[in-house]
């Protein structure tokens, strides 16, 4: 696939909305992850402990 150079106007029309959608999806993933951990443990688990907790569940 050949890459092409976008003009500044085209960049704002196409790329900026896509970047905004990506940020929205990332925030939705964070929210769903928070809900999952709260429902699973009935407590709020800080993000720094989540990976340790998931590793604990694997063992």
Coordinates of C-alpha atoms in Angstrom, one line a residue:
X1 CA 0.0 0.0 0.0
X2 CA 1.4 3.3 -1.0
X3 CA 1.4 6.1 1.6
X4 CA 0.3 9.4 0.6
X5 CA 0.8 12.9 2.1
X6 CA -2.3 14.6 3.3
X7 CA -2.9 18.3 3.1
X8 CA -3.5 20.1 6.5
X9 CA -7.2 20.5 5.7
X10 CA -7.5 16.8 4.8
X11 CA -5.6 15.9 8.0
X12 CA -8.1 17.8 10.1
X13 CA -11.0 16.3 8.3
X14 CA -9.8 12.7 8.5
X15 CA -7.1 12.1 11.1
X16 CA -8.3 14.3 14.0
X17 CA -11.7 12.6 14.3
X18 CA -10.0 9.2 14.2
X19 CA -7.7 10.2 17.0
X20 CA -10.6 11.4 19.0
X21 CA -12.4 8.1 18.5
X22 CA -9.3 6.2 19.6
X23 CA -9.2 8.3 22.8
X24 CA -12.9 7.6 23.4
X25 CA -12.4 3.9 22.9
X26 CA -9.5 3.9 25.3
X27 CA -11.5 5.7 28.0
X28 CA -14.3 3.2 27.5
X29 CA -11.9 0.3 28.0
X30 CA -10.6 1.9 31.2
X31 CA -14.2 2.3 32.5
X32 CA -15.2 -1.3 31.6
X33 CA -12.0 -2.5 33.3
X34 CA -12.8 -0.6 36.4
X35 CA -16.3 -2.0 36.5
X36 CA -15.1 -5.5 36.0
X37 CA -12.7 -5.3 38.9
X38 CA -15.2 -3.6 41.2
X39 CA -17.8 -6.3 40.4
X40 CA -15.4 -9.1 40.7
X41 CA -14.0 -8.2 44.1
X42 CA -16.6 -5.8 45.5
X43 CA -13.8 -3.4 46.2
X44 CA -11.9 -0.8 44.2
X45 CA -8.5 -2.1 43.1
X46 CA -5.9 0.6 42.2
X47 CA -4.5 0.3 38.7
X48 CA -1.0 -0.5 40.0
X49 CA -2.3 -3.7 41.7
X50 CA -4.4 -5.0 38.9
X51 CA -1.6 -6.7 37.0
X52 CA -0.5 -8.4 40.2
X53 CA -4.0 -9.5 40.9
X54 CA -4.4 -10.9 37.5
X55 CA -1.2 -12.8 37.9
X56 CA -2.4 -14.1 41.2
X57 CA -5.6 -15.4 39.5
X58 CA -3.6 -17.2 36.9
X59 CA -1.7 -19.2 39.5

